Short mmCIF file of C-alpha atoms and ligand atoms in Angstrom, two decimals:
data_model
loop_
_atom_site.label_atom_id
_atom_site.label_comp_id
_atom_site.label_asym_id
_atom_site.label_seq_id
_atom_site.Cartn_x
_atom_site.Cartn_y
_atom_site.Cartn_z
CA MET A 1 -29.40 -17.11 -26.85
CA ARG A 2 -27.53 -13.42 -28.21
CA ALA A 3 -24.68 -14.05 -31.19
CA ILE A 4 -21.73 -11.72 -29.78
CA SER A 5 -21.85 -9.60 -33.17
CA SER A 6 -25.41 -8.50 -32.62
CA LEU A 7 -23.86 -6.03 -30.06
CA ASP A 8 -22.40 -2.43 -30.85
CA TRP A 9 -18.99 -1.76 -32.43
CA ARG A 10 -17.86 -0.70 -36.30
CA GLY A 11 -17.76 -4.24 -37.50
CA ALA A 12 -21.64 -4.36 -37.59
CA GLY A 13 -23.35 -5.13 -40.85
CA GLN A 14 -20.09 -5.00 -42.58
CA ARG A 15 -18.86 -8.37 -44.40
CA PRO A 16 -15.69 -9.16 -43.25
CA ARG A 17 -13.24 -10.42 -45.91
CA ASP A 18 -12.85 -13.92 -45.84
CA LEU A 19 -9.43 -15.53 -43.58
CA ILE A 20 -7.94 -18.25 -43.57
CA LEU A 21 -5.73 -19.13 -40.78
CA ARG A 22 -3.34 -21.73 -41.50
CA GLU A 23 -1.75 -24.72 -39.44
CA ALA A 24 -3.31 -23.57 -36.19
CA SER A 25 -3.10 -25.41 -32.46
CA VAL A 26 -6.88 -25.73 -32.36
CA LEU A 27 -7.88 -25.80 -29.04
CA ASP A 28 -11.80 -25.67 -28.18
CA PRO A 29 -11.72 -28.08 -25.20
CA ARG A 30 -16.28 -27.47 -24.96
CA ALA A 31 -16.20 -28.90 -28.61
CA GLY A 32 -13.67 -31.46 -27.77
CA ILE A 33 -10.87 -29.60 -30.64
CA ASP A 34 -7.18 -30.23 -29.46
CA ALA A 35 -5.65 -30.56 -32.84
CA GLN A 36 -3.86 -28.79 -35.98
CA HIS A 37 -6.07 -27.14 -38.34
CA ASP A 38 -6.53 -24.82 -41.56
CA ILE A 39 -9.52 -21.96 -40.31
CA VAL A 40 -11.42 -21.64 -43.06
CA ILE A 41 -13.76 -18.20 -41.84
CA ARG A 42 -16.38 -17.27 -44.74
CA ASP A 43 -18.58 -13.78 -44.37
CA GLY A 44 -18.22 -13.83 -40.43
CA ARG A 45 -18.77 -17.52 -39.62
CA ILE A 46 -15.74 -20.76 -39.51
CA ALA A 47 -16.67 -22.17 -43.30
CA GLY A 48 -14.28 -25.28 -41.76
CA LEU A 49 -11.53 -26.81 -40.15
CA ALA A 50 -9.26 -28.48 -42.92
CA SER A 51 -6.13 -30.58 -43.01
CA PRO A 52 -3.64 -28.63 -42.21
CA GLY A 53 -1.75 -26.98 -45.40
CA SER A 54 -4.66 -27.98 -47.51
CA ALA A 55 -7.26 -25.19 -47.57
CA GLU A 56 -7.57 -22.67 -50.22
CA LEU A 57 -10.57 -19.95 -51.09
CA ASP A 58 -10.52 -17.63 -53.42
CA GLY A 59 -9.67 -14.19 -52.26
CA ALA A 60 -8.78 -14.58 -48.72
CA GLU A 61 -6.30 -13.62 -46.91
CA VAL A 62 -3.98 -15.99 -45.48
CA ILE A 63 -2.76 -15.97 -42.19
CA GLU A 64 0.08 -18.39 -40.98
CA ALA A 65 -0.69 -19.37 -37.85
CA GLY A 66 1.92 -22.42 -37.13
CA GLY A 67 3.04 -22.34 -33.77
CA LEU A 68 0.37 -20.17 -32.76
CA THR A 69 -2.51 -21.69 -30.79
CA ALA A 70 -5.91 -20.43 -32.43
CA VAL A 71 -8.98 -20.74 -29.30
CA PRO A 72 -12.25 -19.12 -29.33
CA ALA A 73 -11.45 -15.22 -27.93
CA PHE A 74 -12.11 -14.35 -25.18
CA PHE A 75 -15.54 -12.84 -23.52
CA ASP A 76 -15.36 -10.20 -20.59
CA PRO A 77 -18.39 -8.98 -18.05
CA HIS A 78 -16.93 -6.82 -16.06
CA VAL A 79 -15.10 -3.57 -18.26
CA HIS A 80 -15.42 0.20 -17.11
CA LEU A 81 -15.03 2.00 -20.15
CA ARG A 82 -15.24 5.88 -18.65
CA THR A 83 -17.55 6.79 -20.80
CA PRO A 84 -19.78 9.32 -20.59
CA GLY A 85 -17.58 12.01 -18.12
CA CYS A 86 -13.97 10.20 -17.76
CA GLU A 87 -12.80 9.42 -21.26
CA ASP A 88 -9.73 11.28 -20.17
CA LYS A 89 -8.95 7.72 -18.88
CA GLU A 90 -10.47 5.54 -21.51
CA ASP A 91 -13.22 5.67 -23.92
CA ILE A 92 -15.18 3.10 -26.37
CA GLU A 93 -12.50 3.07 -28.54
CA THR A 94 -9.62 2.79 -26.51
CA GLY A 95 -10.90 0.16 -23.97
CA SER A 96 -12.26 -1.25 -26.73
CA ARG A 97 -8.78 -1.23 -28.80
CA ALA A 98 -7.08 -3.10 -24.71
CA ALA A 99 -9.84 -6.03 -25.03
CA ALA A 100 -9.07 -6.55 -28.93
CA ALA A 101 -5.17 -6.08 -28.02
CA GLY A 102 -5.74 -8.93 -24.90
CA GLY A 103 -8.15 -11.51 -26.77
CA TYR A 104 -10.87 -10.29 -26.36
CA CYS A 105 -14.01 -10.73 -29.06
CA GLY A 106 -16.80 -9.19 -26.48
CA ILE A 107 -16.91 -7.08 -23.61
CA LEU A 108 -20.16 -5.53 -21.45
CA ALA A 109 -19.10 -1.79 -20.20
CA MET A 110 -20.46 -1.21 -17.21
CA ALA A 111 -22.85 1.95 -16.31
CA ASN A 112 -20.80 3.49 -12.61
CA THR A 113 -19.80 6.78 -15.60
CA GLN A 114 -19.78 9.85 -14.66
CA PRO A 115 -22.89 9.87 -14.76
CA PRO A 116 -24.35 7.26 -14.11
CA VAL A 117 -25.90 4.84 -17.35
CA ASP A 118 -29.66 5.46 -15.44
CA THR A 119 -32.11 6.25 -18.56
CA ALA A 120 -33.10 4.63 -21.99
CA GLY A 121 -30.96 8.09 -23.45
CA ALA A 122 -27.93 7.36 -22.05
CA ILE A 123 -28.28 3.83 -23.54
CA GLU A 124 -28.74 4.68 -27.37
CA SER A 125 -25.69 7.77 -26.85
CA LEU A 126 -23.85 5.20 -25.78
CA ARG A 127 -24.83 2.51 -28.08
CA GLU A 128 -24.54 5.08 -31.42
CA ARG A 129 -20.91 5.77 -30.45
CA ALA A 130 -19.54 2.14 -30.06
CA ALA A 131 -21.48 1.53 -33.42
CA ASP A 132 -18.94 4.43 -34.86
CA ASP A 133 -15.92 4.03 -32.65
CA ALA A 134 -15.67 -0.08 -30.60
CA CYS A 135 -12.69 -1.93 -32.31
CA VAL A 136 -14.95 -5.28 -30.48
CA PRO A 137 -18.50 -5.68 -29.97
CA VAL A 138 -19.52 -3.80 -26.96
CA GLY A 139 -22.36 -3.90 -25.06
CA PHE A 140 -23.95 -1.71 -21.47
CA LEU A 141 -25.30 -2.26 -18.57
CA ALA A 142 -27.71 0.00 -17.35
CA THR A 143 -28.00 0.58 -13.39
CA VAL A 144 -29.91 -0.65 -11.37
CA THR A 145 -31.01 2.81 -9.18
CA ARG A 146 -31.46 5.99 -10.68
CA GLY A 147 -28.46 7.33 -9.96
CA MET A 148 -27.19 4.42 -8.18
CA LYS A 149 -28.86 6.34 -5.83
CA GLY A 150 -29.47 2.71 -3.53
CA ASP A 151 -33.45 3.71 -3.41
CA GLU A 152 -35.03 3.93 -6.47
CA LEU A 153 -35.04 2.27 -9.31
CA THR A 154 -34.33 2.21 -12.65
CA ASP A 155 -37.03 1.61 -15.23
CA MET A 156 -35.47 -1.71 -16.23
CA ALA A 157 -38.23 -2.38 -19.10
CA GLU A 158 -37.38 0.51 -20.53
CA LEU A 159 -34.02 0.24 -20.96
CA VAL A 160 -34.36 -3.37 -21.81
CA ASP A 161 -36.30 -2.04 -24.92
CA VAL A 162 -33.39 0.35 -25.82
CA GLY A 163 -30.61 -2.23 -25.68
CA ALA A 164 -29.44 -2.09 -21.93
CA ILE A 165 -28.07 -5.36 -21.51
CA GLY A 166 -27.97 -6.32 -17.75
CA PHE A 167 -27.99 -4.23 -14.58
CA SER A 168 -25.72 -3.67 -12.27
CA ASP A 169 -24.68 -0.68 -9.84
CA ASP A 170 -20.81 -1.86 -10.29
CA GLY A 171 -18.67 0.50 -7.41
CA LEU A 172 -21.28 -0.16 -5.13
CA PRO A 173 -23.69 -3.33 -2.96
CA ILE A 174 -27.48 -2.25 -3.11
CA ARG A 175 -27.80 -1.47 0.43
CA SER A 176 -30.92 -2.20 1.05
CA ALA A 177 -32.73 -5.33 1.08
CA ARG A 178 -36.18 -3.93 0.20
CA VAL A 179 -34.65 -2.10 -3.05
CA MET A 180 -32.54 -5.42 -3.91
CA ARG A 181 -35.57 -7.25 -4.14
CA ARG A 182 -37.62 -5.73 -6.24
CA ALA A 183 -34.94 -5.02 -8.61
CA LEU A 184 -34.60 -9.00 -8.82
CA GLN A 185 -38.31 -9.09 -9.39
CA TYR A 186 -37.84 -7.27 -12.43
CA GLN A 187 -34.58 -8.91 -13.27
CA ARG A 188 -37.67 -11.79 -13.65
CA MET A 189 -39.92 -10.36 -15.22
CA ALA A 190 -36.95 -8.35 -18.01
CA GLY A 191 -34.79 -10.98 -18.58
CA ALA A 192 -31.83 -9.61 -18.89
CA GLN A 193 -29.36 -10.17 -16.03
CA ILE A 194 -28.01 -8.59 -12.51
CA ALA A 195 -24.23 -8.26 -11.61
CA LEU A 196 -23.64 -7.00 -8.30
CA HIS A 197 -20.54 -5.74 -7.20
CA GLU A 198 -20.97 -7.08 -3.36
CA GLU A 199 -20.03 -5.70 -0.10
CA ASP A 200 -21.55 -4.36 2.52
CA PRO A 201 -20.48 -0.83 3.83
CA GLU A 202 -21.26 -1.17 7.52
CA LEU A 203 -18.05 -3.69 7.59
CA SER A 204 -16.31 -2.40 4.90
CA GLY A 205 -16.15 0.69 7.10
CA ALA A 206 -13.30 3.02 5.88
CA GLY A 207 -11.64 0.16 5.06
CA VAL A 208 -8.52 0.08 2.35
CA MET A 209 -7.37 -3.37 1.83
CA HIS A 210 -7.70 -7.02 3.44
CA GLU A 211 -8.37 -6.94 7.26
CA GLY A 212 -5.63 -9.13 7.57
CA GLU A 213 -2.85 -9.72 9.31
CA VAL A 214 -0.26 -7.34 6.89
CA SER A 215 -3.23 -4.30 7.08
CA ALA A 216 -2.93 -4.90 11.17
CA LEU A 217 0.36 -4.48 10.23
CA LEU A 218 0.78 -2.06 8.05
CA GLY A 219 -2.08 0.17 10.83
CA MET A 220 -3.85 0.20 7.74
CA GLU A 221 -7.99 -0.05 8.26
CA GLY A 222 -9.08 -3.45 6.84
CA VAL A 223 -12.21 -4.54 4.39
CA PRO A 224 -13.39 -7.84 6.75
CA SER A 225 -13.67 -10.72 3.86
CA ILE A 226 -17.41 -11.58 5.81
CA SER A 227 -18.38 -7.96 4.37
CA GLU A 228 -18.75 -9.47 0.92
CA SER A 229 -19.63 -13.34 1.71
CA THR A 230 -22.31 -12.37 4.12
CA MET A 231 -23.75 -9.66 0.55
CA ILE A 232 -24.24 -12.55 -1.08
CA ALA A 233 -25.75 -14.78 0.94
CA ARG A 234 -28.28 -11.66 1.54
CA ASP A 235 -28.81 -12.19 -1.78
CA ALA A 236 -28.83 -15.65 -2.77
CA ALA A 237 -31.63 -16.09 -0.76
CA LEU A 238 -33.29 -12.97 -2.38
CA ALA A 239 -32.58 -14.33 -5.91
CA LEU A 240 -33.92 -17.75 -4.97
CA TYR A 241 -37.42 -16.75 -2.90
CA GLU A 242 -38.00 -14.14 -6.09
CA ASP A 243 -36.64 -17.02 -8.51
CA ALA A 244 -34.38 -14.58 -10.07
CA ARG A 245 -31.00 -14.64 -12.13
CA ILE A 246 -28.09 -12.86 -9.85
CA HIS A 247 -24.05 -13.01 -11.58
CA VAL A 248 -21.64 -11.72 -8.32
CA GLN A 249 -18.82 -9.76 -9.01
CA HIS A 250 -15.42 -10.16 -8.74
CA LEU A 251 -15.29 -12.93 -5.75
CA SER A 252 -12.22 -12.63 -3.35
CA ALA A 253 -12.19 -14.37 -0.54
CA ARG A 254 -12.87 -18.24 0.33
CA GLU A 255 -16.07 -18.12 2.76
CA SER A 256 -17.81 -16.47 -0.60
CA ILE A 257 -16.90 -18.81 -2.59
CA GLU A 258 -18.67 -21.46 0.19
CA VAL A 259 -21.92 -18.88 0.14
CA VAL A 260 -21.99 -19.00 -3.78
CA ALA A 261 -20.87 -23.22 -3.51
CA ARG A 262 -24.22 -23.10 -1.05
CA ALA A 263 -26.62 -21.64 -3.36
CA LYS A 264 -25.61 -23.38 -6.35
CA ASP A 265 -26.52 -26.27 -4.51
CA ALA A 266 -29.47 -25.06 -2.98
CA GLY A 267 -30.67 -24.53 -6.73
CA VAL A 268 -29.60 -20.53 -7.15
CA GLN A 269 -29.67 -19.31 -10.35
CA ILE A 270 -26.47 -17.80 -9.65
CA THR A 271 -23.08 -17.39 -11.08
CA SER A 272 -19.92 -15.35 -10.37
CA GLU A 273 -16.83 -14.35 -11.87
CA ALA A 274 -13.06 -14.05 -10.60
CA THR A 275 -10.38 -11.44 -11.44
CA PRO A 276 -6.86 -12.22 -12.68
CA HIS A 277 -5.60 -10.09 -9.55
CA HIS A 278 -7.63 -11.69 -7.41
CA LEU A 279 -6.34 -15.07 -8.95
CA THR A 280 -2.90 -14.63 -9.17
CA LEU A 281 -2.44 -12.05 -5.35
CA THR A 282 -2.72 -11.70 -2.33
CA ASP A 283 -2.49 -8.77 0.64
CA GLU A 284 0.80 -9.08 0.82
CA ALA A 285 2.07 -7.45 -2.32
CA VAL A 286 0.39 -4.50 -0.62
CA ARG A 287 2.87 -4.38 2.17
CA ALA A 288 5.26 -1.38 -0.28
CA LEU A 289 1.96 0.17 -0.31
CA ASP A 290 2.10 0.47 -4.36
CA SER A 291 -1.71 2.03 -4.74
CA ARG A 292 -1.07 -0.06 -7.88
CA PHE A 293 -2.21 -3.37 -5.44
CA LYS A 294 -4.92 -1.27 -4.30
CA MET A 295 -9.28 -1.87 -6.01
CA ASN A 296 -12.45 -3.02 -3.79
CA PRO A 297 -12.90 -6.00 -3.85
CA PRO A 298 -8.96 -6.03 -1.93
CA LEU A 299 -6.63 -8.65 -2.20
CA ARG A 300 -7.02 -10.65 0.04
CA THR A 301 -4.32 -13.80 1.75
CA GLU A 302 -3.37 -16.59 -0.15
CA ASP A 303 -5.63 -19.39 1.10
CA ASP A 304 -8.54 -17.08 -0.21
CA ARG A 305 -6.26 -17.49 -3.85
CA GLN A 306 -6.51 -21.20 -3.50
CA ALA A 307 -9.64 -21.87 -2.74
CA LEU A 308 -10.61 -19.01 -5.60
CA ILE A 309 -7.96 -20.74 -8.45
CA ASP A 310 -10.26 -24.50 -6.96
CA ALA A 311 -13.37 -22.56 -7.51
CA LEU A 312 -12.63 -22.22 -11.21
CA ARG A 313 -11.61 -24.78 -12.10
CA SER A 314 -14.26 -26.86 -10.07
CA GLY A 315 -17.20 -24.82 -12.14
CA ILE A 316 -18.30 -22.69 -8.31
CA VAL A 317 -15.98 -19.49 -10.32
CA ASP A 318 -18.47 -19.47 -13.63
CA CYS A 319 -15.85 -17.38 -15.66
CA ILE A 320 -12.76 -15.14 -15.45
CA ALA A 321 -13.53 -10.98 -15.62
CA THR A 322 -11.04 -8.68 -15.37
CA ASP A 323 -13.12 -5.72 -14.30
CA HIS A 324 -10.33 -3.98 -16.38
CA ALA A 325 -10.62 -0.49 -13.92
CA PRO A 326 -8.59 2.68 -16.21
CA HIS A 327 -7.30 5.13 -13.16
CA ALA A 328 -5.48 8.63 -14.54
CA ALA A 329 -2.24 8.50 -12.83
CA GLU A 330 -2.71 11.75 -10.28
CA GLU A 331 -5.60 9.38 -8.88
CA LYS A 332 -3.59 7.13 -8.38
CA GLU A 333 0.30 8.79 -7.65
CA VAL A 334 -1.05 10.22 -4.03
CA PRO A 335 -0.81 8.04 -0.41
CA PHE A 336 -2.02 3.90 -0.42
CA GLU A 337 -4.85 5.22 1.77
CA GLN A 338 -6.36 8.45 -0.25
CA ALA A 339 -5.37 6.56 -3.53
CA ALA A 340 -8.11 5.54 -5.99
CA MET A 341 -9.36 1.52 -5.76
CA GLY A 342 -9.09 -0.30 -9.70
CA VAL A 343 -6.64 -1.51 -12.34
CA MET A 344 -6.71 -2.38 -15.58
CA GLY A 345 -6.75 -5.91 -16.75
CA LEU A 346 -7.78 -6.81 -20.39
CA GLU A 347 -4.03 -6.59 -21.74
CA THR A 348 -2.81 -8.60 -19.23
CA ALA A 349 -5.30 -10.90 -18.31
CA PHE A 350 -4.46 -13.79 -20.35
CA ALA A 351 -0.99 -13.83 -20.52
CA VAL A 352 -0.96 -12.72 -16.54
CA ILE A 353 -3.00 -16.41 -15.55
CA HIS A 354 -1.09 -18.12 -18.72
CA THR A 355 2.54 -17.20 -16.86
CA ASP A 356 1.59 -17.48 -13.03
CA LEU A 357 -1.28 -20.31 -12.98
CA ILE A 358 -0.67 -22.75 -16.27
CA VAL A 359 3.13 -22.34 -16.80
CA PRO A 360 3.54 -24.10 -13.60
CA GLY A 361 0.59 -26.78 -13.87
CA ILE A 362 -1.57 -25.61 -11.34
CA LEU A 363 -4.28 -24.98 -13.84
CA ASP A 364 -5.07 -26.65 -16.35
CA LEU A 365 -5.26 -24.31 -20.23
CA GLY A 366 -8.22 -26.06 -21.37
CA ILE A 367 -10.20 -24.91 -18.24
CA VAL A 368 -8.40 -21.52 -18.22
CA ILE A 369 -9.67 -21.18 -22.43
CA ASP A 370 -13.21 -22.46 -20.97
CA ARG A 371 -13.32 -19.86 -17.83
CA MET A 372 -12.39 -16.74 -19.79
CA SER A 373 -15.22 -17.07 -22.17
CA ALA A 374 -17.92 -18.83 -20.33
CA GLY A 375 -19.00 -14.95 -19.33
CA ALA A 376 -20.79 -14.95 -22.44
CA ILE A 377 -22.95 -17.65 -21.24
CA ALA A 378 -23.98 -15.79 -17.72
CA PHE A 379 -25.19 -12.68 -20.05
CA GLY A 380 -27.11 -14.34 -22.36
CA PHE A 381 -24.55 -14.87 -25.59
CA GLU A 382 -23.73 -17.03 -27.53
CA LEU A 383 -20.16 -18.82 -26.46
CA PRO A 384 -17.56 -18.69 -28.54
CA SER A 385 -16.61 -21.40 -30.39
CA MET A 386 -14.88 -23.19 -32.86
CA SER A 387 -16.82 -25.52 -34.45
CA PRO A 388 -17.79 -25.70 -38.08
CA ASP A 389 -20.30 -22.61 -38.47
CA SER A 390 -20.58 -20.16 -35.49
CA GLU A 391 -19.06 -17.06 -35.50
CA ALA A 392 -15.28 -16.55 -36.31
CA HIS A 393 -14.18 -15.37 -32.87
CA ILE A 394 -11.04 -15.96 -32.19
CA ALA A 395 -7.95 -15.47 -30.32
CA LEU A 396 -3.99 -16.59 -31.98
CA LEU A 397 -1.85 -17.20 -28.72
CA ASP A 398 1.40 -17.85 -28.88
CA LEU A 399 2.32 -19.74 -26.30
CA ASP A 400 5.98 -19.51 -26.06
CA ALA A 401 6.07 -14.94 -26.36
CA GLU A 402 7.68 -13.67 -23.53
CA TRP A 403 6.84 -9.93 -23.76
CA GLU A 404 7.57 -7.38 -20.27
CA ALA A 405 4.30 -5.61 -19.40
CA GLY A 406 3.45 -2.14 -20.40
CA ALA A 407 6.85 -2.00 -21.68
CA ASP A 408 5.42 -1.10 -26.22
CA GLY A 409 2.95 1.06 -24.26
CA TRP A 410 -0.41 -0.03 -23.56
CA GLU A 411 -3.26 0.58 -25.95
CA SER A 412 -5.72 1.62 -22.65
CA ARG A 413 -6.00 5.51 -21.95
CA SER A 414 -4.92 3.95 -18.61
CA HIS A 415 -1.12 2.70 -17.38
CA ASN A 416 -2.31 2.36 -13.67
CA SER A 417 -1.52 -2.44 -14.74
CA CYS A 418 -0.33 -3.54 -11.03
CA PHE A 419 1.08 -6.28 -13.62
CA ALA A 420 3.50 -3.52 -15.57
CA GLY A 421 6.95 -4.66 -15.44
CA ARG A 422 6.23 -8.19 -15.27
CA LYS A 423 7.59 -10.47 -17.50
CA LEU A 424 5.29 -12.89 -18.68
CA ARG A 425 4.96 -15.50 -20.83
CA GLY A 426 2.16 -15.92 -23.57
CA ARG A 427 0.58 -13.33 -25.54
CA CYS A 428 -2.22 -12.67 -28.13
CA GLN A 429 -1.44 -12.05 -31.70
CA VAL A 430 -4.07 -11.60 -34.00
CA THR A 431 -8.05 -11.12 -32.53
CA ILE A 432 -11.05 -11.95 -34.83
CA ALA A 433 -14.42 -11.22 -33.39
CA ALA A 434 -17.07 -11.60 -35.93
CA GLY A 435 -14.84 -12.29 -38.92
CA HIS A 436 -13.28 -9.16 -39.03
CA VAL A 437 -8.78 -8.72 -37.51
CA ALA A 438 -9.37 -6.35 -34.59
CA PHE A 439 -6.43 -6.32 -33.67
CA ARG A 440 -2.51 -8.26 -34.21
CA GLN A 441 0.43 -7.51 -32.67
CA ARG A 442 2.79 -4.94 -34.35
CA SER A 443 5.67 -7.33 -34.57
CA PHE A 444 2.79 -10.31 -35.94
CA ALA A 445 4.06 -10.09 -40.12
CA LEU A 446 0.77 -9.17 -42.25
CA GLY A 447 -1.07 -12.22 -44.09
CA VAL A 448 -0.46 -12.64 -48.06
CA ALA A 449 -3.92 -12.20 -50.46
CA THR A 450 -4.74 -15.87 -52.41
ZN1 LIG B 1 -17.01 -3.43 -8.43
ZN1 LIG B 2 -15.82 -2.90 -11.35
#
């Protein structure tokens, strides 16, 4: 397991200021911590938890955290930063700032940029830019196939050597089973994770939303659930056969969850993720043909949503990933069929799940906190933890804060949130990545030096 701080970002190699988070309610389900403490952070690590109000450390900045909940900061294994090629939508600085604002201490960027990230040079140049621009640690995936064309594999061993964190043709499935099989053979040798956007293009056709009652009513072409589940079944079988590891991105359908559950039972090395939008919205949201609700995979039915929630609780879905996909207004302000697929997610992920699933008692806060960072494990990183001697990756949450998504603007360069205008409850106030204060809500009082 690698340290999250070993990823590229501005804080790398810099000694952060020591911190005391005073009187925080500390919650870390994996470490079995759920009590009020002072958190002492020295040299970027959690030096210890002291009884509330008692901690002292010369030269430390004190952050008054009474009334706030300190949890392991989040890790998002699925983000689109749009660099290189579409920096008008997002870049490493704005995307990582959006992440920090959402409580994230680490993110992984997908490779479907323009051009796609498929060479050692591209990875090296992204890493250099992240070292200058990223306000939280950022890792970069490379594509599985050259140019994401689906036929020729990239030089996976060389890409891992220069620091690619894993591989994905996300945006597109890997159509050929033969190519997928060879990619898995390399995966086993090179060790880095392969993340899969699972979809059978033949079954998806020209679909723009979930195939079901609502699509029939609207007269829209639909994407059936089996487009996703049949590809997952294929790749799970191949991974088992090749003794390789796969991570399935953005699960959306009950059928897919059943396939993942069976694969886990059969011993396949498979992990999976679900997005906040698939966990909280259904294809009913598409009725008004608002393109903010257009994404791939599409929003599905209430039955699918319930299956996702159950799977997140049981661990069949390992982690929550946003699939943060910034788009320019002109790509979204067109008729539904023509609009670009994808929504932003980093700045609202926790608040949306808190508002729609935790506050009503559907999911336990502890489970959500766990799943918000568990994506780190799937890609070989140490899980953020509140245990003493861990790297200090902490999100300070105000669970009672009420706010309107987007009302104060976005840190992201884009604005295509499907939650914009929603009244949300729960907000990240401060994000600490490896001991550095990576984000502080403007309204949050500044700390006092001791
Ligand atoms: Zn995708
Ligand atoms: Zn994606």
